PDB file of C-alpha atoms in Angstrom:
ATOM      1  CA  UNK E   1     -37.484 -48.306  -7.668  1.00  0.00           C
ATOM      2  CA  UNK E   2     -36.802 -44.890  -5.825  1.00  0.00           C
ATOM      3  CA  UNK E   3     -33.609 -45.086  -5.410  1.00  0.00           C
ATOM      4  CA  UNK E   4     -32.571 -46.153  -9.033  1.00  0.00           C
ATOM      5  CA  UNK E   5     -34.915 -43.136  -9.869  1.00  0.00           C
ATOM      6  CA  UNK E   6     -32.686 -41.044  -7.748  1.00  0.00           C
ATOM      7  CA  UNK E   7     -29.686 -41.911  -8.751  1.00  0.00           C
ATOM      8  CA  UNK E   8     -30.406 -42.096 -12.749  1.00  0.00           C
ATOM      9  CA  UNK E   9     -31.344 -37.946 -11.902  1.00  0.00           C
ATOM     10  CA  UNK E  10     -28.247 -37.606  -9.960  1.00  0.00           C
ATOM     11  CA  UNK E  11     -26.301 -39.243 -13.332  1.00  0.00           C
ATOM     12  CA  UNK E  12     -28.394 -36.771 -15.589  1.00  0.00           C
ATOM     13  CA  UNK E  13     -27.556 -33.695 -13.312  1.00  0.00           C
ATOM     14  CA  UNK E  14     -24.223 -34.603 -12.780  1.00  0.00           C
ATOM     15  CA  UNK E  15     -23.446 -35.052 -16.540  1.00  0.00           C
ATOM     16  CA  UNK E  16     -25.328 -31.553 -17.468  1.00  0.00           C
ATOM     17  CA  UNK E  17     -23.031 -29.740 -14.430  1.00  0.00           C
ATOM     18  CA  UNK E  18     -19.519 -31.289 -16.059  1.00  0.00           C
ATOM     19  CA  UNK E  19     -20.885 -30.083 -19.867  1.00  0.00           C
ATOM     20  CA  UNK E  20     -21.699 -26.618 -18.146  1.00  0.00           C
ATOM     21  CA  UNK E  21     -18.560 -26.453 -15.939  1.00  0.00           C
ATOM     22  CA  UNK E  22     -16.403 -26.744 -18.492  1.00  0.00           C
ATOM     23  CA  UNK E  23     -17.798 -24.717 -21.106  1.00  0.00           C
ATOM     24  CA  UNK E  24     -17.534 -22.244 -18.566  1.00  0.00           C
ATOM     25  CA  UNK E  25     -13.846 -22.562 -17.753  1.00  0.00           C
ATOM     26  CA  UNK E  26     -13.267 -22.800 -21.594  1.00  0.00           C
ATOM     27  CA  UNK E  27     -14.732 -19.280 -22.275  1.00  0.00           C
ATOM     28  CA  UNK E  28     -13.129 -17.767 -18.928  1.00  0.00           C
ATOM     29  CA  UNK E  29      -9.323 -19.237 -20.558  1.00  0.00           C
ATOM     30  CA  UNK E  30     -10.198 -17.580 -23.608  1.00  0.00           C
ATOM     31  CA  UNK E  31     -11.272 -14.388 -22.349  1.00  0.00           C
ATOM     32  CA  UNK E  32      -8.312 -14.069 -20.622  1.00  0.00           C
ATOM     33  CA  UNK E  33      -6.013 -15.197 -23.184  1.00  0.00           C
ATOM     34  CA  UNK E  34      -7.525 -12.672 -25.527  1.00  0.00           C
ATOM     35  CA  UNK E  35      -7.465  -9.698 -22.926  1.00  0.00           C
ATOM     36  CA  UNK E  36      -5.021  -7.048 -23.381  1.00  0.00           C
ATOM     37  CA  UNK E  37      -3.100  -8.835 -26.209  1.00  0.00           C
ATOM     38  CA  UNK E  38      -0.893  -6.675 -28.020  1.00  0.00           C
ATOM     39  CA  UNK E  39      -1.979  -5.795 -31.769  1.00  0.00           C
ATOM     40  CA  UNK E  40       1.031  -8.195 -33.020  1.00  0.00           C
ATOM     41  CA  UNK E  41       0.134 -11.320 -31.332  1.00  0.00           C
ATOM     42  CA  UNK E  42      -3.889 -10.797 -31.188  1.00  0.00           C
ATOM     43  CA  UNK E  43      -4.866 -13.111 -34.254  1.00  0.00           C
ATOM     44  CA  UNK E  44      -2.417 -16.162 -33.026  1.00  0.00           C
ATOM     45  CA  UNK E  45      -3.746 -16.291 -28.912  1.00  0.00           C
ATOM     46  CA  UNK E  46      -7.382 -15.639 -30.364  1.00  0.00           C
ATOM     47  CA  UNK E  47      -6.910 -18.598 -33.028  1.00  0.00           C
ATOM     48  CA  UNK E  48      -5.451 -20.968 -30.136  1.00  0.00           C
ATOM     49  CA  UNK E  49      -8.184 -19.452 -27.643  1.00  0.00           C
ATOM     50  CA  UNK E  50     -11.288 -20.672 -29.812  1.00  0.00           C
ATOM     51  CA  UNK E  51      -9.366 -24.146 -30.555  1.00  0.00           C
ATOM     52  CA  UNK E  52      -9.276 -24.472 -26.768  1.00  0.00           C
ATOM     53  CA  UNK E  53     -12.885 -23.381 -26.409  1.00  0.00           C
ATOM     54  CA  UNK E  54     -13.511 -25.876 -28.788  1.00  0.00           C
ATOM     55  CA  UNK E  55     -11.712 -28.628 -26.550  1.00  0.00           C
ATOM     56  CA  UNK E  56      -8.854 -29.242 -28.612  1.00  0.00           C
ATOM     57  CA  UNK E  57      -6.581 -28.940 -25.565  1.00  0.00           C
ATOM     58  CA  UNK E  58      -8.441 -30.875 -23.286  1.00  0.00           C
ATOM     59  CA  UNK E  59      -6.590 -33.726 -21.433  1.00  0.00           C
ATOM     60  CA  UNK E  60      -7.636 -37.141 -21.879  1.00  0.00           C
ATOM     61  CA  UNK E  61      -8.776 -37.370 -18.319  1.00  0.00           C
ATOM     62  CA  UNK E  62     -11.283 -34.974 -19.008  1.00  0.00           C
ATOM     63  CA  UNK E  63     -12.737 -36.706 -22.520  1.00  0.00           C
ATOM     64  CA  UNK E  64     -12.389 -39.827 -20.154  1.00  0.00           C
ATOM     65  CA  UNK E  65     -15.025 -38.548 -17.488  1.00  0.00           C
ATOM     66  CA  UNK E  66     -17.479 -37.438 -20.235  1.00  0.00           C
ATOM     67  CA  UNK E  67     -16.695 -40.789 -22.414  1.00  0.00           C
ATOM     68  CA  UNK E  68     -17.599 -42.768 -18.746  1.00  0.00           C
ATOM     69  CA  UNK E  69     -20.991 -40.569 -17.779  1.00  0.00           C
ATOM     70  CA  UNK E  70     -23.838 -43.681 -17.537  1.00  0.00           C
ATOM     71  CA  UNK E  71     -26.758 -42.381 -19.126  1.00  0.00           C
ATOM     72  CA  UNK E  72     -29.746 -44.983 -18.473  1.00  0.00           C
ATOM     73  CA  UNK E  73     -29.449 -47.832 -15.321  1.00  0.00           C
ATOM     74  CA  UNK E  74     -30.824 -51.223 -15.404  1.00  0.00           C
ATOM     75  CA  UNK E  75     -32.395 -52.639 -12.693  1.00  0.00           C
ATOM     76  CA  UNK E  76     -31.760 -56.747 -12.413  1.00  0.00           C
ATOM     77  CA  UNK E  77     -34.079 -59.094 -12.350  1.00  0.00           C
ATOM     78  CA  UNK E  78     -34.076 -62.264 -11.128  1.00  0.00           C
ATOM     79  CA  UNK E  79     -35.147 -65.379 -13.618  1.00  0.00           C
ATOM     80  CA  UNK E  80     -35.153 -67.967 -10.929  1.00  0.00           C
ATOM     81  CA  UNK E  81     -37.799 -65.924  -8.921  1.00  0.00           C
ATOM     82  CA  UNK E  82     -39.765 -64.948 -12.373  1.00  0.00           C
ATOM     83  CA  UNK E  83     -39.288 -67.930 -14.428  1.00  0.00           C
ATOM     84  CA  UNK E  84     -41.359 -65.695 -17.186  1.00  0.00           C
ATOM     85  CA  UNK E  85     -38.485 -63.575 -17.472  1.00  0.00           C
ATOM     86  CA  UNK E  86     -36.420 -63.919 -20.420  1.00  0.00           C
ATOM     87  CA  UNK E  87     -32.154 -63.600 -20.374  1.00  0.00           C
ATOM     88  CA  UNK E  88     -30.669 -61.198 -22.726  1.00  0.00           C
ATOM     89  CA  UNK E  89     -28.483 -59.431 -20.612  1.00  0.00           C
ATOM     90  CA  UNK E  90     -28.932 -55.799 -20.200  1.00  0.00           C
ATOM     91  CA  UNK E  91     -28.127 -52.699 -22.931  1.00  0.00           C
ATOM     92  CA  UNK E  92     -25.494 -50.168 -22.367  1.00  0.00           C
ATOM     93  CA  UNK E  93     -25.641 -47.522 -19.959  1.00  0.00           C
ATOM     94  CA  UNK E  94     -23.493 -44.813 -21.584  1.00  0.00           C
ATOM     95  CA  UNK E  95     -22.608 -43.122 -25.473  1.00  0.00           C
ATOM     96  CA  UNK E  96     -26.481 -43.006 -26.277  1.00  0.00           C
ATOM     97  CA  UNK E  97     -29.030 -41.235 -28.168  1.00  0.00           C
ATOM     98  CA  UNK E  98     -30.122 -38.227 -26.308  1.00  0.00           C
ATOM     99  CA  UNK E  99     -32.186 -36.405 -28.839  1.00  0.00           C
ATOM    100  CA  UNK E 100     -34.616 -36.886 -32.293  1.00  0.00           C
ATOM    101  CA  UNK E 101     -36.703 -39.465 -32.395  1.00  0.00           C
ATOM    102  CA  UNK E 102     -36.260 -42.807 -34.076  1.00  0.00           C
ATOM    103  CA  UNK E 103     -38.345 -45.187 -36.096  1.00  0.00           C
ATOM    104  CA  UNK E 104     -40.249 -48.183 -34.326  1.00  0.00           C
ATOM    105  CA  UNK E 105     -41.755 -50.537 -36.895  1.00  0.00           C
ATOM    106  CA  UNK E 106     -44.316 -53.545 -36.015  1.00  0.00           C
ATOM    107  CA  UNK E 107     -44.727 -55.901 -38.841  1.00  0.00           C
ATOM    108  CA  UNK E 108     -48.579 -57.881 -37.467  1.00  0.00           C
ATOM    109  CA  UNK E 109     -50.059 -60.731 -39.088  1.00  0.00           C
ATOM    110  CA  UNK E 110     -53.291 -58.397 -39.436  1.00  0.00           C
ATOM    111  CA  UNK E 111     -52.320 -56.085 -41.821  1.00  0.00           C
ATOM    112  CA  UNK E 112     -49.714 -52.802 -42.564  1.00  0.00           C
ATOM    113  CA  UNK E 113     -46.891 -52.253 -40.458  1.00  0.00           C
ATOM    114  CA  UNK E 114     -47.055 -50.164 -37.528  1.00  0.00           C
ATOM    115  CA  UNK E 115     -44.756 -46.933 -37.722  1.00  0.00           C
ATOM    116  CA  UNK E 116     -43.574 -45.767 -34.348  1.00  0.00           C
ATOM    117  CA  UNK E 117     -41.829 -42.312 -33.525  1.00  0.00           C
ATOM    118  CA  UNK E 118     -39.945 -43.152 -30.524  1.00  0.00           C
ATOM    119  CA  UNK E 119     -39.523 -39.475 -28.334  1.00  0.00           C
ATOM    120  CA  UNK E 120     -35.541 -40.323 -27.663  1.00  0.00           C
ATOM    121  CA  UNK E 121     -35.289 -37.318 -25.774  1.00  0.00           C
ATOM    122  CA  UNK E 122     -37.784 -37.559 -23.484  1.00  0.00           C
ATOM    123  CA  UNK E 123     -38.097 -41.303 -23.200  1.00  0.00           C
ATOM    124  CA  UNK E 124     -33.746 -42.016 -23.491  1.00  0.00           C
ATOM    125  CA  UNK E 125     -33.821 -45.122 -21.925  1.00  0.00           C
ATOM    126  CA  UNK E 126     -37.179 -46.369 -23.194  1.00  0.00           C
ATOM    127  CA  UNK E 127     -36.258 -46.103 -26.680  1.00  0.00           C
ATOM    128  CA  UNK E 128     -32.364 -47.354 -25.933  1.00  0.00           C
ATOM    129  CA  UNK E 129     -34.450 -50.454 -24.667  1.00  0.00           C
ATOM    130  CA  UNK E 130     -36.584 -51.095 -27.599  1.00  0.00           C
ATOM    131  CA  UNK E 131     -33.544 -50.519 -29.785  1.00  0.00           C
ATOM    132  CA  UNK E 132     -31.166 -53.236 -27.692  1.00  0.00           C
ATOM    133  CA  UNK E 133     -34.191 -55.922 -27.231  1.00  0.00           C
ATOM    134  CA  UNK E 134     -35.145 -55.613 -31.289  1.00  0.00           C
ATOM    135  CA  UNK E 135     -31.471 -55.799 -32.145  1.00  0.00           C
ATOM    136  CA  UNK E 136     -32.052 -59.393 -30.277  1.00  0.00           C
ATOM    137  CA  UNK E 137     -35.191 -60.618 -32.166  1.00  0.00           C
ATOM    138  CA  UNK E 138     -36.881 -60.497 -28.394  1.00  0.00           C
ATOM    139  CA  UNK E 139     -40.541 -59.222 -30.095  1.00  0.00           C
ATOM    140  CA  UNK E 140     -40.346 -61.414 -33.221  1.00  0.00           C
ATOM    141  CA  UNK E 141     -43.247 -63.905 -33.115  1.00  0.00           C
ATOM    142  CA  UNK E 142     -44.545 -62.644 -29.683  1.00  0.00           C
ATOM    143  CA  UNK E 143     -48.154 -62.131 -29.473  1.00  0.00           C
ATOM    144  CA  UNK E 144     -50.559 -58.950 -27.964  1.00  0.00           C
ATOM    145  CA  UNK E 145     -51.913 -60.503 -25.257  1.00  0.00           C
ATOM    146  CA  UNK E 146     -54.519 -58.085 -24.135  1.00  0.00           C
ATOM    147  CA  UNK E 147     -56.673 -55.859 -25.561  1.00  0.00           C
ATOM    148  CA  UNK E 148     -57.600 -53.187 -22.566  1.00  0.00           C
ATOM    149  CA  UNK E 149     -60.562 -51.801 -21.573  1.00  0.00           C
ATOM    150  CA  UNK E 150     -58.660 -48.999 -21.633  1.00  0.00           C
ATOM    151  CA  UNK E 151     -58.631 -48.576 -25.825  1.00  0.00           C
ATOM    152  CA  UNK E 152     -55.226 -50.138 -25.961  1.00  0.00           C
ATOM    153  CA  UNK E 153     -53.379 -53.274 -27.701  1.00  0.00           C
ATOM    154  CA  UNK E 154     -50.912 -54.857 -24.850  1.00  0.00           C
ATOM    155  CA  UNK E 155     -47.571 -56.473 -26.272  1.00  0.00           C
ATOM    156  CA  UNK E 156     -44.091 -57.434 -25.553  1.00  0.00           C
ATOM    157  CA  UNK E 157     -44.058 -59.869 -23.509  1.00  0.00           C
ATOM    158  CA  UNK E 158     -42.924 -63.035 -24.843  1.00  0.00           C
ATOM    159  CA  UNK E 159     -45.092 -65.876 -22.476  1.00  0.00           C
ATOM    160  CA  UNK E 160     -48.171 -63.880 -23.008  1.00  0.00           C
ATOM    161  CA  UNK E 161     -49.130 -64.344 -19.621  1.00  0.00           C
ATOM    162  CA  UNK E 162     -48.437 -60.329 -18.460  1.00  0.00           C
ATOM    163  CA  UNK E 163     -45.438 -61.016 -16.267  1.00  0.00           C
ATOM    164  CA  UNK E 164     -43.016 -61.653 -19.008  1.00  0.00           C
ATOM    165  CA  UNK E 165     -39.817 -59.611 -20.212  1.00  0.00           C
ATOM    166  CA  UNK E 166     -36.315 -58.940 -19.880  1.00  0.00           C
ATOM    167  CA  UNK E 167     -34.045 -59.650 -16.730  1.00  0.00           C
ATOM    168  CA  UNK E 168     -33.845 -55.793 -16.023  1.00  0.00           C
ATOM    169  CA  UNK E 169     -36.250 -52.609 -15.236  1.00  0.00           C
ATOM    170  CA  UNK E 170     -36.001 -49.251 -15.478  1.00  0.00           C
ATOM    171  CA  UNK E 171     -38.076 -46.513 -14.408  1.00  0.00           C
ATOM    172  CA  UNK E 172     -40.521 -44.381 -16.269  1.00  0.00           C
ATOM    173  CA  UNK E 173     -39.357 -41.215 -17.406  1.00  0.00           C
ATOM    174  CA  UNK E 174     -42.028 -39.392 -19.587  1.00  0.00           C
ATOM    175  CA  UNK E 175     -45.423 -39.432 -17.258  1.00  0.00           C
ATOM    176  CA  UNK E 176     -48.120 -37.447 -18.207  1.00  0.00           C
ATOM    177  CA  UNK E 177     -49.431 -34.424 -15.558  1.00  0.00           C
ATOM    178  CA  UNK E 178     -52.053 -35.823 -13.201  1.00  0.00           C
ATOM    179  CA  UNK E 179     -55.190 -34.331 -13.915  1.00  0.00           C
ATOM    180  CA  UNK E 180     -56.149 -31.254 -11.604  1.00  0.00           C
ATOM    181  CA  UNK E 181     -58.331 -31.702  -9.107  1.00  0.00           C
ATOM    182  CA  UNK E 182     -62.300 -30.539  -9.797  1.00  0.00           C
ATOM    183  CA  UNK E 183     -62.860 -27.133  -9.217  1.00  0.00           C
ATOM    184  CA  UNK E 184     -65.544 -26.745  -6.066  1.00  0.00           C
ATOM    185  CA  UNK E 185     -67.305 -23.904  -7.784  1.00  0.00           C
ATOM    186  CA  UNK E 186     -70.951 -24.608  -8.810  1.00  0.00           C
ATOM    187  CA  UNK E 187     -69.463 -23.852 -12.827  1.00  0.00           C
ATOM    188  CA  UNK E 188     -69.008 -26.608 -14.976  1.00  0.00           C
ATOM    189  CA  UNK E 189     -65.512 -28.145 -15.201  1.00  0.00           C
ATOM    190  CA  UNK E 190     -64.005 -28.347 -18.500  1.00  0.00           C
ATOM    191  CA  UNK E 191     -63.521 -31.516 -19.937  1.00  0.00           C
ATOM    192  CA  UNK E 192     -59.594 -33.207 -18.868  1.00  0.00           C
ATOM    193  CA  UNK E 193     -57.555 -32.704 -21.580  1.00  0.00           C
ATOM    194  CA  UNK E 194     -56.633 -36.124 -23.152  1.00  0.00           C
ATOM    195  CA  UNK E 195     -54.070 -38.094 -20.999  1.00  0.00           C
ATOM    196  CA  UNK E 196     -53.271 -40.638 -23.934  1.00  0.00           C
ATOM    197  CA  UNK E 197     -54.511 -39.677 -27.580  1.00  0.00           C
ATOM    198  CA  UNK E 198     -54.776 -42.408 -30.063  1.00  0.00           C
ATOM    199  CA  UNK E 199     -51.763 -43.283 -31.439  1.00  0.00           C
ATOM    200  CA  UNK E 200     -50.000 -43.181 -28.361  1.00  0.00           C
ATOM    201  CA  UNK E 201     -47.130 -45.855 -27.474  1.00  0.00           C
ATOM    202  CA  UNK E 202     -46.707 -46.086 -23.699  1.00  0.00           C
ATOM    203  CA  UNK E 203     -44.879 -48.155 -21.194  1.00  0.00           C
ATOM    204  CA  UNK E 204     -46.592 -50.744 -18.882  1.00  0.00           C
ATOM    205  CA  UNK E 205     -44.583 -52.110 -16.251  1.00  0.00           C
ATOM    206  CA  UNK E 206     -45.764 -54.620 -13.064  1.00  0.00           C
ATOM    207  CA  UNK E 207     -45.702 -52.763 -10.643  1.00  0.00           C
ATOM    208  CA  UNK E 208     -45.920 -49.343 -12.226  1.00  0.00           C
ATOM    209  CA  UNK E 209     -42.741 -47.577 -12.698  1.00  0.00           C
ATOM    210  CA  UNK E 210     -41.013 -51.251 -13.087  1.00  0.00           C
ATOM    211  CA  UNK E 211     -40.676 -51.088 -17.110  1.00  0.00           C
ATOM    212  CA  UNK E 212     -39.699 -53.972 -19.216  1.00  0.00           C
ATOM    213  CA  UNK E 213     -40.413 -54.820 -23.099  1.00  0.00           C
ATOM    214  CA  UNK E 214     -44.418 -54.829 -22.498  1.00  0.00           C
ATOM    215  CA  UNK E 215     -46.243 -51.534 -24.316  1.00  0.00           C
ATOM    216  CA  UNK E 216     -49.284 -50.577 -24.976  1.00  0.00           C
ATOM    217  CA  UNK E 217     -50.414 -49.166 -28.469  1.00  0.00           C
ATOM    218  CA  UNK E 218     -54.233 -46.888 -27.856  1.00  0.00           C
ATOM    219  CA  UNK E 219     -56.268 -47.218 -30.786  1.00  0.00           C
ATOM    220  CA  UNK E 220     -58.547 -44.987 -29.105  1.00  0.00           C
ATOM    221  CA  UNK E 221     -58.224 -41.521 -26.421  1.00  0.00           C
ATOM    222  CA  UNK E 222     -57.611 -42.316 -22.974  1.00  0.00           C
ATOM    223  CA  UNK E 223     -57.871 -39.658 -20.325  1.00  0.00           C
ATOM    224  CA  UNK E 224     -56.301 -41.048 -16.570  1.00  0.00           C
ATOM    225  CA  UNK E 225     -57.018 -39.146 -12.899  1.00  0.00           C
ATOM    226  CA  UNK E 226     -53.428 -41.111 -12.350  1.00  0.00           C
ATOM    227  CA  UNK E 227     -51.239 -41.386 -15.304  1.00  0.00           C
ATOM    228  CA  UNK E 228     -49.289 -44.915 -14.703  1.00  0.00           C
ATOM    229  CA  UNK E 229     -48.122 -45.153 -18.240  1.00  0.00           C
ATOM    230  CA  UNK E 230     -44.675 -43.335 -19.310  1.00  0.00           C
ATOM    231  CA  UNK E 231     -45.241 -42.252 -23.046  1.00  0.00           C
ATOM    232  CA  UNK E 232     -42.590 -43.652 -25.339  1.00  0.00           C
ATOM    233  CA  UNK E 233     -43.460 -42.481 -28.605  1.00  0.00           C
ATOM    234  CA  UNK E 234     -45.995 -41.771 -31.066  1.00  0.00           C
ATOM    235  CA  UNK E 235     -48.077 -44.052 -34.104  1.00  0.00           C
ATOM    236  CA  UNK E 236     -46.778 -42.042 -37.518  1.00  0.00           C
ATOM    237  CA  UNK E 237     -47.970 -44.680 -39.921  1.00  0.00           C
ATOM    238  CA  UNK E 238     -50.275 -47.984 -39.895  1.00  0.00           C
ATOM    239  CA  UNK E 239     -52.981 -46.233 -37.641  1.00  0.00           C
ATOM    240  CA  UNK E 240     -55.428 -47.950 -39.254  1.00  0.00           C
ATOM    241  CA  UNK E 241     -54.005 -51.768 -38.774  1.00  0.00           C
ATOM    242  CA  UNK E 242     -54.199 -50.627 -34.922  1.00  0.00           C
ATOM    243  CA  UNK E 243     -57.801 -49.431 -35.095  1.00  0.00           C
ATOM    244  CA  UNK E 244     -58.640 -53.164 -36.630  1.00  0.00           C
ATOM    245  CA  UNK E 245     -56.965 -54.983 -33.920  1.00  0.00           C
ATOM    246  CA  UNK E 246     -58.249 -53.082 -31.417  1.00  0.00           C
ATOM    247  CA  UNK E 247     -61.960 -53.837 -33.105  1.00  0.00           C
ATOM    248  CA  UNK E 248     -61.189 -57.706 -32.095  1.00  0.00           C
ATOM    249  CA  UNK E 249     -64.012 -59.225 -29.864  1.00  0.00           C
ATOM    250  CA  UNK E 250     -62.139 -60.520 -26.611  1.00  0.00           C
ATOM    251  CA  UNK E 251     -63.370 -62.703 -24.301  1.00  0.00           C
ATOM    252  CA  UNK E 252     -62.451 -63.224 -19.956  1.00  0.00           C
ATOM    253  CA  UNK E 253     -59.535 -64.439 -19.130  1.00  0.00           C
ATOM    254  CA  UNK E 254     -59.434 -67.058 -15.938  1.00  0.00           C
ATOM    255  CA  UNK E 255     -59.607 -63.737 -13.809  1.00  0.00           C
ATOM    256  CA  UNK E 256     -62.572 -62.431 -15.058  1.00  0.00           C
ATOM    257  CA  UNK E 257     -61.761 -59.353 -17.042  1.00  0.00           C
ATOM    258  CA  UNK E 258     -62.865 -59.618 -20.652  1.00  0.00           C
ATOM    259  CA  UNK E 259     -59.542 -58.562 -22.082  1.00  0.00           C
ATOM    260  CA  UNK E 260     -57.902 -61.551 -23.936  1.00  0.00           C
ATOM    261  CA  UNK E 261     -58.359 -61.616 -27.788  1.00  0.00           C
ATOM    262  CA  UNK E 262     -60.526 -64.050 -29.527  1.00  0.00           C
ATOM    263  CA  UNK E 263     -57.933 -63.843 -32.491  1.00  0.00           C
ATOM    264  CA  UNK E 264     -54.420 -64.387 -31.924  1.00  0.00           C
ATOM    265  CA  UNK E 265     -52.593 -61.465 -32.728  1.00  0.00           C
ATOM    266  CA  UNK E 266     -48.579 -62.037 -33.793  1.00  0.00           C
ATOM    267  CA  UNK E 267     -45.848 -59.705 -34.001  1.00  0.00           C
ATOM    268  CA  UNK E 268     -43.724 -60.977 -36.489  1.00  0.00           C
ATOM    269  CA  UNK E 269     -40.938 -58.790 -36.031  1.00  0.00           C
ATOM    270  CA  UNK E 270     -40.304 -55.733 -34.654  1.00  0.00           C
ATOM    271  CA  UNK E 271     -37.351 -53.266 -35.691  1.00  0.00           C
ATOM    272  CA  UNK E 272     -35.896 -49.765 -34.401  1.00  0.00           C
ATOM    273  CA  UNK E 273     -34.137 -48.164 -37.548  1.00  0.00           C
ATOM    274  CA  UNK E 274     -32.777 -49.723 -40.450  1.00  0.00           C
ATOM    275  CA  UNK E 275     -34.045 -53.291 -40.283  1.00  0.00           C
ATOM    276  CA  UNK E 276     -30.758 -55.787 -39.822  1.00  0.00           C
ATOM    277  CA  UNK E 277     -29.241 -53.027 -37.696  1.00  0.00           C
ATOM    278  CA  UNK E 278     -26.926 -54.985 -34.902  1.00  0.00           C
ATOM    279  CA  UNK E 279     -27.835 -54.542 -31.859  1.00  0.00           C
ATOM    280  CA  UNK E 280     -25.526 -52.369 -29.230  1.00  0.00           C
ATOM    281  CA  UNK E 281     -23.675 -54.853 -27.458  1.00  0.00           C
ATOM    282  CA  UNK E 282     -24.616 -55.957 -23.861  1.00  0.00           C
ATOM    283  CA  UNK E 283     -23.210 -53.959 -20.625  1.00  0.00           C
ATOM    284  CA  UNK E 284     -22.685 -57.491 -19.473  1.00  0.00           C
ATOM    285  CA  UNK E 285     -19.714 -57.832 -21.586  1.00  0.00           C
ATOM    286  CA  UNK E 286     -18.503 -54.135 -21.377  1.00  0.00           C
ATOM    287  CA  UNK E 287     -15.380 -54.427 -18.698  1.00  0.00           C
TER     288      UNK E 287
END
């Protein structure tokens, strides 16, 4: 995964550099189209200079490079060596949401729906997933498969089993700080400030860093020495529907760990936005 980390920073850095650069060169034209004009020609070169500021004069070649900027990357998967993995090609890459937040909602067969502020600018491609897979019904009538010892519901992935998801990862992009290390004086440490508060919507990817469609919903505060979950976004509404699923008993699963549910829990559908909203179509058949 490093190197698609590496280059989706490159893409990021290279996009803010052309936004700066020619901002830059915009007010450097102007300035010099509005130096030492005579008094008679002043208001015409200073009403062309802020229209070219503005980019009204810029060439297509440069609305081209901006237009062509990928935004997110999407690693491939392959189904043949995951059979668990489901094909729905991949989401764009480019000409998405970079800032607000939008609305997550989980409609459960235990209760309210779940409201969910997605963090669009710090979790881009996160939330550009969640909007591309609902947009293809891939959560609708998936189950939560896990409830962690952590304090949090596990869902999205369609076989239940934990390996399931899209053909494509991407990496995380909204990690929490590590914890510091313990301070050797003979003082008492504070108490770590809460990695994951209730409420919080995270990532979970296999390995870490490897996300797909699985997320975990904490119904309760989580603090982690090693944050492995990238935080997508934030429970607004429904909090207490979460709080009753995560009171379901669970019992071991053939590994051991007491995590699976003793009730089934169904999503019935999940939506980003206005529900019926199309879904962006597929990089797959971009040419």
């Amino acid at each position: 995964m490093a190197p698609s980390k590496d280059r989706q920073r490159k893409l990021a850095r290279a996009k803010f550099d052309r936004q700066q650069a020619r901002r830059a060169e915009r007010e450097r034209r102007r300035r010099r189209i509005t130096a030492g004009l005579g008094t008679g020609l002043a208001v015409l070169l200073i009403v062309a200079g802020v229209a070219w500021a503005g980019g009204a004069f810029d060439s297509d070649d440069d609305n081209a490079t901006t237009e062509a900027a990928d935004i997110c990357l999407w690693t491939p998967l392959d189904a043949k060596t995951n059979t668990d993995l489901k094909e729905v090609g991949t989401p764009p890459t480019k000409d998405l949401p970079e800032t607000g937040t939008e609305t997550m909602t989980i409609t459960t067969d235990k209760g309210d729906p779940i409201q969910v502020g997605l963090d669009v600018e710090n979790a881009t491609c996160a939330a550009a997933s969640f909007s591309y897979l609902a947009g293809k019904k891939f959560f609708d009538n998936t189950t939560c498969h896990e409830i962690t010892t952590e304090g949090a519901v596990r869902c999205g992935d369609p076989t239940g089993t934990g390996n399931g998801g899209p053909t494509y990862s991407f990496y995380s992009e909204n990690l929490p700080a590590a914890a510091p290390e313990p301070s050797p004086s003979a003082s008492a440490a504070p108490p770590a400030e809460v990695t994951y508060p209730k409420g919080t919507v995270a990532m979970i990817g296999n390995p870490p860093g490897s996300n797909g469609s699985q997320f975990l919903l904490f119904f309760k505060d989580f603090t982690a020495a090693n944050p492995q979950y990238s935080i997508v976004g934030t429970v607004t509404a429904g909090l207490d529907t979460l709080e009753k699923i995560g009171k379901i008993p669970t019992v071991e699963t053939t590994g051991g760990d007491k995590i699976s549910p003793k009730e089934k829990i169904t999503i019935k559908s999940l939506t980003v936005g206005a529900a019926g909203t199309p879904a962006p179509s597929a990089s797959a058949a971009q040419s």
